[in-house]
Coordinates of C-alpha atoms and ligand atoms in Angstrom, one line a residue:
M1 CA 24.4 -58.2 67.4
S2 CA 25.3 -57.9 63.7
A3 CA 25.9 -54.6 61.9
D4 CA 22.8 -55.1 59.8
T5 CA 20.6 -55.4 62.9
D6 CA 22.2 -52.2 64.3
R7 CA 21.4 -50.2 61.1
A8 CA 17.8 -51.4 61.1
M9 CA 17.3 -50.4 64.7
S10 CA 18.7 -46.9 64.2
A11 CA 16.6 -46.4 61.0
A12 CA 13.5 -47.5 63.0
A13 CA 14.4 -45.0 65.7
A14 CA 14.8 -42.2 63.1
T15 CA 11.6 -43.0 61.2
P16 CA 8.5 -41.5 62.9
T17 CA 6.1 -44.2 64.0
N18 CA 2.5 -44.2 63.3
N19 CA 2.0 -42.9 66.8
S20 CA 4.2 -39.7 66.4
S21 CA 2.0 -36.6 65.8
L22 CA 2.1 -34.4 62.7
S23 CA 3.5 -31.5 64.7
D24 CA 6.4 -33.6 65.7
I25 CA 7.3 -34.2 62.1
L26 CA 6.9 -30.5 61.2
R27 CA 9.1 -29.5 64.1
D28 CA 11.9 -31.9 62.8
P29 CA 14.4 -29.3 61.3
T30 CA 15.8 -31.8 58.9
A31 CA 12.5 -32.7 57.3
E32 CA 11.5 -29.0 57.3
R33 CA 14.7 -28.1 55.4
A34 CA 14.3 -30.9 52.9
E35 CA 10.7 -29.9 52.3
K36 CA 11.7 -26.2 51.9
A37 CA 14.5 -27.1 49.5
L38 CA 12.1 -29.1 47.4
C39 CA 9.5 -26.3 47.3
F40 CA 12.2 -23.8 46.5
R41 CA 13.4 -25.9 43.6
G42 CA 9.9 -26.4 42.3
F43 CA 9.1 -22.7 42.4
W44 CA 12.1 -21.7 40.4
A45 CA 11.6 -24.5 37.9
W46 CA 8.1 -23.0 37.2
C47 CA 9.6 -19.6 36.9
V48 CA 12.1 -20.7 34.4
L49 CA 9.5 -22.6 32.5
I50 CA 7.2 -19.7 32.4
F51 CA 10.0 -17.4 31.4
L52 CA 11.0 -19.7 28.5
I53 CA 7.4 -20.0 27.3
G54 CA 7.2 -16.2 27.5
C55 CA 10.4 -15.8 25.4
C56 CA 9.1 -18.2 22.8
V57 CA 5.7 -16.5 22.5
F58 CA 7.5 -13.1 22.3
A59 CA 9.8 -14.3 19.6
V60 CA 7.0 -15.8 17.6
M61 CA 5.0 -12.6 17.9
W62 CA 8.0 -10.5 17.1
L63 CA 8.7 -12.6 14.0
L64 CA 5.0 -12.5 12.9
R65 CA 5.0 -8.8 13.4
K66 CA 8.1 -8.5 11.3
C67 CA 6.5 -10.6 8.5
I68 CA 3.4 -8.5 8.7
Q69 CA 5.4 -5.3 8.3
G70 CA 7.2 -6.6 5.3
P71 CA 10.6 -5.7 3.9
V72 CA 12.1 -2.2 4.4
Y73 CA 13.7 -0.4 1.5
R74 CA 17.3 -0.1 2.8
K75 CA 19.3 1.2 -0.1
T76 CA 20.7 4.6 0.8
N77 CA 20.6 6.2 -2.7
R78 CA 19.7 9.9 -2.7
I79 CA 17.6 11.8 -5.2
D80 CA 18.7 15.4 -4.4
G81 CA 16.9 18.0 -6.5
K82 CA 14.7 15.4 -8.3
V83 CA 11.2 16.8 -8.9
V84 CA 8.4 14.7 -7.4
I85 CA 4.6 14.9 -7.1
V86 CA 2.8 12.8 -4.5
T87 CA -1.0 12.8 -4.4
G88 CA -2.9 12.5 -1.1
C89 CA 0.1 12.9 1.2
N90 CA -1.2 14.8 4.2
T91 CA -1.7 11.5 6.0
G92 CA -1.2 7.8 5.8
I93 CA 1.0 6.1 3.3
G94 CA 1.4 9.2 1.2
K95 CA 2.8 11.2 4.1
E96 CA 5.3 8.5 4.9
T97 CA 6.3 8.4 1.3
V98 CA 7.0 12.1 1.2
L99 CA 8.9 11.9 4.5
E100 CA 11.4 9.4 3.1
L101 CA 11.7 11.1 -0.3
A102 CA 12.3 14.4 1.5
R103 CA 15.1 12.7 3.6
R104 CA 16.7 11.7 0.4
G105 CA 16.8 15.3 -0.9
A106 CA 13.8 15.4 -3.4
K107 CA 12.0 18.6 -4.3
I108 CA 8.4 17.6 -3.6
Y109 CA 5.0 19.0 -4.6
M110 CA 2.5 17.7 -2.1
A111 CA -0.8 17.4 -4.0
C112 CA -3.6 17.4 -1.4
R113 CA -7.3 18.3 -1.4
D114 CA -7.2 20.0 2.1
P115 CA -4.6 22.8 2.1
A116 CA -4.7 23.1 5.9
R117 CA -4.0 19.4 6.5
C118 CA -1.4 19.5 3.8
E119 CA 0.3 22.5 5.4
A120 CA 0.4 20.7 8.8
A121 CA 2.1 17.7 7.2
R122 CA 4.5 19.8 5.2
I123 CA 5.7 21.7 8.3
E124 CA 6.1 18.5 10.2
I125 CA 8.1 16.9 7.4
I126 CA 10.3 20.0 7.0
D127 CA 10.9 19.9 10.8
R128 CA 11.9 16.2 10.7
T129 CA 14.0 16.3 7.5
Q130 CA 15.3 19.9 7.3
N131 CA 14.4 19.7 3.6
Q132 CA 12.9 23.1 2.7
Q133 CA 12.0 22.0 -0.8
L134 CA 8.4 20.9 0.0
F135 CA 5.4 22.7 -1.5
N136 CA 1.8 22.6 -0.6
R137 CA -0.5 22.4 -3.7
S138 CA -4.2 22.0 -4.0
L139 CA -5.5 19.0 -5.9
D140 CA -9.0 17.5 -5.7
L141 CA -9.0 14.4 -7.8
G142 CA -12.7 14.4 -7.6
S143 CA -12.8 17.5 -9.9
L144 CA -11.3 17.4 -13.4
D145 CA -11.0 21.2 -13.3
S146 CA -9.0 21.0 -10.1
V147 CA -6.6 18.5 -11.8
R148 CA -6.2 20.8 -14.8
N149 CA -5.5 23.8 -12.6
F150 CA -3.0 21.8 -10.6
V151 CA -1.1 20.7 -13.8
A152 CA -1.3 24.2 -15.3
R153 CA 0.3 25.7 -12.2
F154 CA 2.9 23.0 -11.9
K155 CA 3.9 23.5 -15.5
T156 CA 4.6 27.1 -14.9
E157 CA 6.9 26.1 -12.1
E158 CA 8.8 23.1 -13.4
A159 CA 10.1 22.0 -16.8
R160 CA 10.6 18.4 -15.6
L161 CA 9.0 15.8 -13.5
D162 CA 11.2 12.9 -12.3
L163 CA 8.7 11.0 -10.2
L164 CA 4.9 10.9 -10.0
V165 CA 3.3 8.9 -7.1
N166 CA -0.4 8.4 -7.6
N167 CA -1.2 7.6 -4.0
A168 CA -4.4 9.3 -3.0
G169 CA -7.5 7.1 -2.6
I170 CA -10.8 6.7 -0.9
M171 CA -12.4 3.4 0.1
A172 CA -15.9 2.1 0.5
C173 CA -17.7 5.5 0.9
P174 CA -21.4 5.8 0.5
R175 CA -22.4 6.3 -3.1
S176 CA -21.8 9.9 -4.2
L177 CA -20.6 11.7 -7.3
T178 CA -17.6 13.7 -8.2
A179 CA -17.9 17.3 -9.4
D180 CA -18.1 16.0 -12.9
G181 CA -20.9 13.5 -12.1
Y182 CA -18.9 10.3 -11.9
E183 CA -19.1 7.7 -9.2
Q184 CA -16.8 9.0 -6.4
Q185 CA -14.4 6.0 -6.0
F186 CA -14.0 5.4 -9.7
G187 CA -13.7 9.2 -10.2
V188 CA -11.0 9.9 -7.5
N189 CA -9.1 6.6 -7.6
H190 CA -8.9 6.2 -11.3
L191 CA -10.2 9.0 -13.5
G192 CA -8.6 11.9 -11.5
H193 CA -5.2 10.1 -11.6
F194 CA -5.8 9.1 -15.3
L195 CA -6.1 12.8 -16.3
L196 CA -3.3 14.0 -14.0
T197 CA -0.8 11.4 -15.4
N198 CA -1.7 12.1 -19.0
L199 CA -1.4 15.8 -18.6
L200 CA 2.1 15.4 -17.0
L201 CA 3.5 12.9 -19.6
D202 CA 5.4 15.6 -21.4
R203 CA 7.2 16.7 -18.2
L204 CA 8.0 13.1 -17.3
K205 CA 9.5 12.5 -20.7
Q206 CA 11.6 15.7 -20.3
A207 CA 13.1 14.1 -17.2
A208 CA 13.6 10.6 -18.5
P209 CA 14.6 8.2 -17.0
S210 CA 11.6 9.0 -14.8
R211 CA 9.0 7.0 -13.0
I212 CA 5.3 6.7 -12.2
V213 CA 4.1 4.8 -9.2
V214 CA 0.5 3.8 -8.9
V215 CA -0.8 2.8 -5.5
S216 CA -3.4 0.1 -6.2
S217 CA -4.7 -2.6 -3.9
A218 CA -5.1 -6.4 -3.6
A219 CA -8.8 -5.6 -3.6
H220 CA -8.4 -5.6 -7.4
L221 CA -8.7 -9.4 -7.0
L222 CA -12.4 -9.0 -6.2
G223 CA -12.9 -6.4 -8.9
R224 CA -14.3 -6.5 -12.4
I225 CA -14.6 -3.7 -14.9
N226 CA -18.4 -3.4 -15.3
R227 CA -18.7 -2.1 -18.9
E228 CA -22.5 -1.9 -18.7
D229 CA -22.5 0.0 -15.4
L230 CA -19.1 1.6 -14.9
M231 CA -20.5 4.3 -12.6
S232 CA -22.4 1.7 -10.5
E233 CA -25.7 3.4 -11.2
R234 CA -27.8 0.3 -11.3
K235 CA -26.1 -1.5 -8.4
Y236 CA -23.7 0.0 -5.9
S237 CA -21.6 -2.2 -3.7
K238 CA -19.2 0.1 -2.0
F239 CA -16.2 -2.3 -1.4
V240 CA -16.5 -5.4 -3.6
G241 CA -18.1 -3.4 -6.5
A242 CA -16.9 0.2 -6.7
Y243 CA -13.6 0.2 -4.7
S244 CA -12.3 -3.1 -6.2
Q245 CA -13.3 -1.9 -9.7
S246 CA -11.3 1.4 -9.2
K247 CA -8.3 -0.5 -7.9
L248 CA -8.4 -2.9 -10.8
A249 CA -8.7 0.1 -13.1
N250 CA -5.4 1.4 -11.5
I251 CA -3.7 -1.8 -12.7
L252 CA -5.1 -1.9 -16.2
F253 CA -4.2 1.8 -16.5
T254 CA -0.6 1.0 -15.4
R255 CA -0.3 -1.8 -17.9
K256 CA -1.7 0.1 -20.8
L257 CA 0.5 3.2 -20.0
A258 CA 3.6 1.0 -19.7
E259 CA 2.8 -0.2 -23.3
L260 CA 2.3 3.3 -24.5
L261 CA 5.5 4.6 -22.9
K262 CA 7.7 1.8 -24.2
D263 CA 11.1 3.1 -25.1
T264 CA 10.5 6.6 -23.7
G265 CA 12.5 6.1 -20.6
V266 CA 9.4 6.6 -18.4
T267 CA 8.4 3.6 -16.4
V268 CA 5.2 2.9 -14.6
N269 CA 4.5 0.3 -12.0
C270 CA 1.7 -0.3 -9.5
C271 CA 1.6 -1.8 -6.0
H272 CA -0.4 -3.1 -3.2
P273 CA 0.9 -1.5 0.0
G274 CA -0.4 -4.2 2.4
V275 CA -3.1 -3.8 4.9
V276 CA -2.1 -0.6 6.6
R277 CA -3.3 1.3 9.7
T278 CA -4.4 4.6 8.1
E279 CA -7.5 6.7 7.8
L280 CA -8.6 4.8 4.7
N281 CA -11.4 3.1 6.6
R282 CA -12.9 6.4 7.7
H283 CA -16.2 5.4 5.9
F284 CA -16.5 2.2 7.8
S285 CA -20.0 2.2 9.2
G286 CA -20.1 -0.9 11.5
P287 CA -21.3 -0.8 15.1
N288 CA -19.0 0.9 17.7
W289 CA -17.9 -2.3 19.3
M290 CA -16.6 -3.5 15.9
K291 CA -14.8 -0.2 15.3
S292 CA -13.1 -0.5 18.7
F293 CA -12.2 -4.1 18.0
L294 CA -10.8 -3.3 14.6
K295 CA -8.7 -0.5 16.1
F296 CA -7.3 -2.8 18.7
F297 CA -6.8 -5.6 16.2
S298 CA -5.1 -3.3 13.7
L299 CA -2.4 -2.3 16.3
Y300 CA -0.7 -5.6 15.9
F301 CA -2.1 -7.1 12.7
F302 CA -1.9 -4.1 10.3
K303 CA 1.2 -2.5 8.8
T304 CA 2.3 0.9 10.1
P305 CA 2.0 3.7 7.5
R306 CA 5.8 3.7 7.3
A307 CA 5.8 0.0 6.5
G308 CA 3.0 0.6 4.0
A309 CA 5.1 3.1 2.1
Q310 CA 8.0 0.7 1.5
T311 CA 6.8 -0.9 -1.7
S312 CA 6.0 2.6 -3.2
L313 CA 9.5 3.7 -2.1
R314 CA 11.2 0.8 -3.7
L315 CA 9.3 1.5 -7.0
A316 CA 10.2 5.1 -6.7
L317 CA 13.9 4.8 -5.7
D318 CA 15.5 1.5 -6.4
P319 CA 18.1 1.9 -9.2
A320 CA 17.7 -1.8 -10.0
L321 CA 14.2 -1.1 -11.2
E322 CA 15.2 1.7 -13.6
R323 CA 14.0 -0.3 -16.6
S324 CA 11.2 -2.3 -15.0
T325 CA 7.8 -1.3 -16.2
G326 CA 4.2 -2.5 -16.2
G327 CA 4.7 -4.6 -13.0
Y328 CA 2.5 -5.2 -10.0
Y329 CA 4.4 -5.3 -6.6
S330 CA 3.5 -6.2 -3.1
D331 CA 5.9 -6.3 -0.2
S332 CA 8.5 -5.0 -2.6
M333 CA 8.3 -8.1 -4.8
R334 CA 6.9 -8.4 -8.3
F335 CA 3.8 -10.6 -8.5
P336 CA 2.1 -12.1 -11.5
L337 CA -1.4 -10.8 -12.2
V338 CA -4.7 -12.6 -12.4
P339 CA -6.1 -12.9 -15.9
W340 CA -8.6 -10.1 -15.5
A341 CA -5.9 -7.7 -14.4
R342 CA -3.8 -8.3 -17.4
N343 CA -6.5 -8.5 -20.0
K344 CA -5.2 -6.3 -22.8
E345 CA -8.6 -5.9 -24.4
T346 CA -10.2 -4.7 -21.2
A347 CA -7.2 -2.3 -20.6
D348 CA -7.6 -0.9 -24.1
W349 CA -11.3 -0.4 -23.6
L350 CA -10.9 1.2 -20.3
W351 CA -8.3 3.6 -21.6
R352 CA -10.5 4.7 -24.5
E353 CA -13.5 5.1 -22.2
S354 CA -11.4 7.0 -19.6
E355 CA -10.2 9.4 -22.3
K356 CA -13.8 10.1 -23.3
L357 CA -14.8 10.6 -19.6
V358 CA -12.0 13.1 -18.9
G359 CA -12.2 14.8 -22.3
L360 CA -8.8 13.9 -23.7
P361 CA -8.3 13.2 -27.4
P362 CA -7.6 9.6 -28.2
I363 CA -4.0 8.6 -27.8
E364 CA -4.5 5.7 -30.2
P365 CA -6.4 5.3 -33.5
P366 CA -9.9 3.8 -32.9
P367 CA -10.0 0.0 -32.7
P368 CA -10.2 -1.7 -36.0
S369 CA -13.5 -3.1 -37.3
P370 CA -14.0 -6.9 -37.0
P371 CA -12.0 -9.0 -39.5
S372 CA -15.1 -9.9 -41.6
Q373 CA -15.6 -6.2 -42.4
A374 CA -11.9 -5.3 -42.7
N375 CA -10.6 -5.0 -46.2
G376 CA -7.4 -6.7 -45.4
S377 CA -5.1 -3.7 -44.8
G378 CA -4.2 -1.7 -41.7
S379 CA -4.9 -3.0 -38.2
T380 CA -5.9 -6.6 -37.5
T381 CA -7.4 -8.2 -34.5
A382 CA -5.4 -11.0 -33.2
A383 CA -6.9 -14.3 -32.1
N384 CA -6.5 -13.4 -28.4
G385 CA -8.4 -10.1 -28.9
S386 CA -5.4 -7.9 -28.9
H387 CA -4.9 -5.3 -31.6
A388 CA -1.9 -5.2 -33.9
T389 CA -1.7 -1.6 -35.1
G390 CA 0.7 -1.9 -38.0
S391 CA 1.7 1.7 -39.0
G392 CA -0.5 3.0 -36.2
G393 CA 2.6 2.8 -33.9
E394 CA 3.8 6.1 -35.3
N395 CA 0.6 7.8 -34.5
I396 CA 0.7 6.6 -31.0
E397 CA 4.1 7.9 -30.5
T398 CA 3.3 11.3 -32.0
I399 CA 0.3 11.8 -29.8
V400 CA 2.1 10.6 -26.7
V401 CA 4.9 13.0 -27.3
N402 CA 2.4 15.8 -27.8
R403 CA 0.8 15.0 -24.5
Ligands
NAP501 N1 -4.5 1.4 4.0 C1 -4.6 0.3 3.4 O1 -4.7 -0.8 4.1 C2 -4.5 0.2 1.9 C3 -4.6 -1.1 1.3 C4 -4.5 -1.2 -0.1 C5 -4.4 0.0 -0.8 N2 -4.4 1.2 -0.2 C6 -4.2 2.4 -1.1 O2 -3.2 3.3 -0.6 C7 -3.5 4.6 -0.9 C8 -3.3 5.5 0.3 O3 -4.2 5.2 1.2 P1 -4.0 5.4 2.8 O4 -4.2 4.1 3.4 O5 -2.8 6.2 3.1 O6 -5.3 6.2 3.1 P2 -5.6 7.6 3.9 O7 -4.8 7.7 5.1 O8 -7.0 7.8 4.0 O9 -4.9 8.6 2.9 C9 -5.6 8.9 1.6 C10 -5.1 10.2 1.1 O10 -5.8 10.5 -0.1 C11 -6.4 11.8 -0.1 N3 -7.6 12.0 -0.9 C12 -8.7 11.4 -0.7 N4 -9.6 11.9 -1.6 C13 -8.9 12.8 -2.4 C14 -9.3 13.6 -3.4 N5 -10.5 13.7 -4.0 N6 -8.3 14.4 -4.0 C15 -7.1 14.4 -3.5 N7 -6.7 13.6 -2.4 C16 -7.6 12.8 -1.9 C17 -6.7 12.0 1.4 O11 -6.9 13.3 1.7 P3 -7.8 13.8 2.9 O12 -7.1 13.5 4.2 O13 -8.0 15.2 2.7 O14 -9.1 13.0 2.8 C18 -5.4 11.4 2.0 O15 -4.4 12.3 2.0 C19 -4.9 4.6 -1.5 O16 -4.9 4.7 -2.9 C20 -5.5 3.3 -1.0 O17 -6.5 2.8 -1.9 C21 -4.4 1.3 1.1

């Protein structure tokens, strides 16, 4: 018998015949072990695969979350003893801004409309930073008297102001009026800050180089300055109309002010803080399920208030921006503006109108009459609608200094 025939016979003996039962096969320890080993390998392969997929998903979500949160202001420069005012800082972005400025040694006037909430925030920030130089001050931007009282008191306390952060804001509230009869969002977000800043200009100049930071919003992209209906009397749209208009007004104000403060050492910049998980949406009136969904969604997809404060902080602190003015920033980077947010003619008009509404004397001479009526001297209107003031520059400076 050949060796080949032998091998074939022993293989046939080892191989179960069609007649052998299933239990015989299962009882065979070699087959059982092989089967177990196979299953074992398969199980762990699945575990490793699932683990790797989990790691990838986690890494992508972590990266996405990092991108959503935006850059952090990491320079460690201190501002010990610098005098700062932050509006609307008992909560949200403003509170985080104060917390970081306090850590860096600033002397901060917390300008809030609710003294009790302001005090709670002040004590918490003192506890966390050990900076005792924090003061609770009453300021309701919806009342021009309150703004004047705040400034009057501040001026008895401080001869200089190094940093003003116009942070307070309301969004999409039902139509209501300020104490002075102006539409609430335009009144609080723009007019209150307009008056506050103008009344503090002399103190800011005393402290030059000093800074103004205006917290605006990307919502300005949807906004237009409605010259015929600035107070939304004829038609009120709480977000796309009134809120967006007020945030566009913040930007036009910033640009006009930067022009007026040229060469004074006072810079003014504005920013969009991002979409931030704060109390700003307190007037949201959707159904409960939508509120719950938004709350849940915002946990991951919105910035934390700390992250939301980073652009304001960079504008307030970064030594590299000491001379930058008139800019619009988001995620700590300067962005170009859409044409309606950098329209000089609209900015001029809004400035004059705001002065009338808050009762300030004009900072500039009235706009020149059209070229056909002008007698050839003094101011001229440029082809792009901007005004060249000739000798008017002196007047501007004098009035700005007086303010
Ligand atoms: N959160 C966002 O996603 C987002 C996006 C773009 C722009 N922003 C802008 O960021 C700024 C800060 O908003 P936030 O998100 O931090 O909102 P927030 O949590 O609601 O804080 C707003 C602050 O403004 C104060 N405030 C409201 N009305 C005031 C008034 N009449 N006088 C004085 N203070 C007043 C509030 O005081 P009370 O607590 O007493 O009401 C509060 O301290 C706002 O200008 C907002 O437009 C926010």
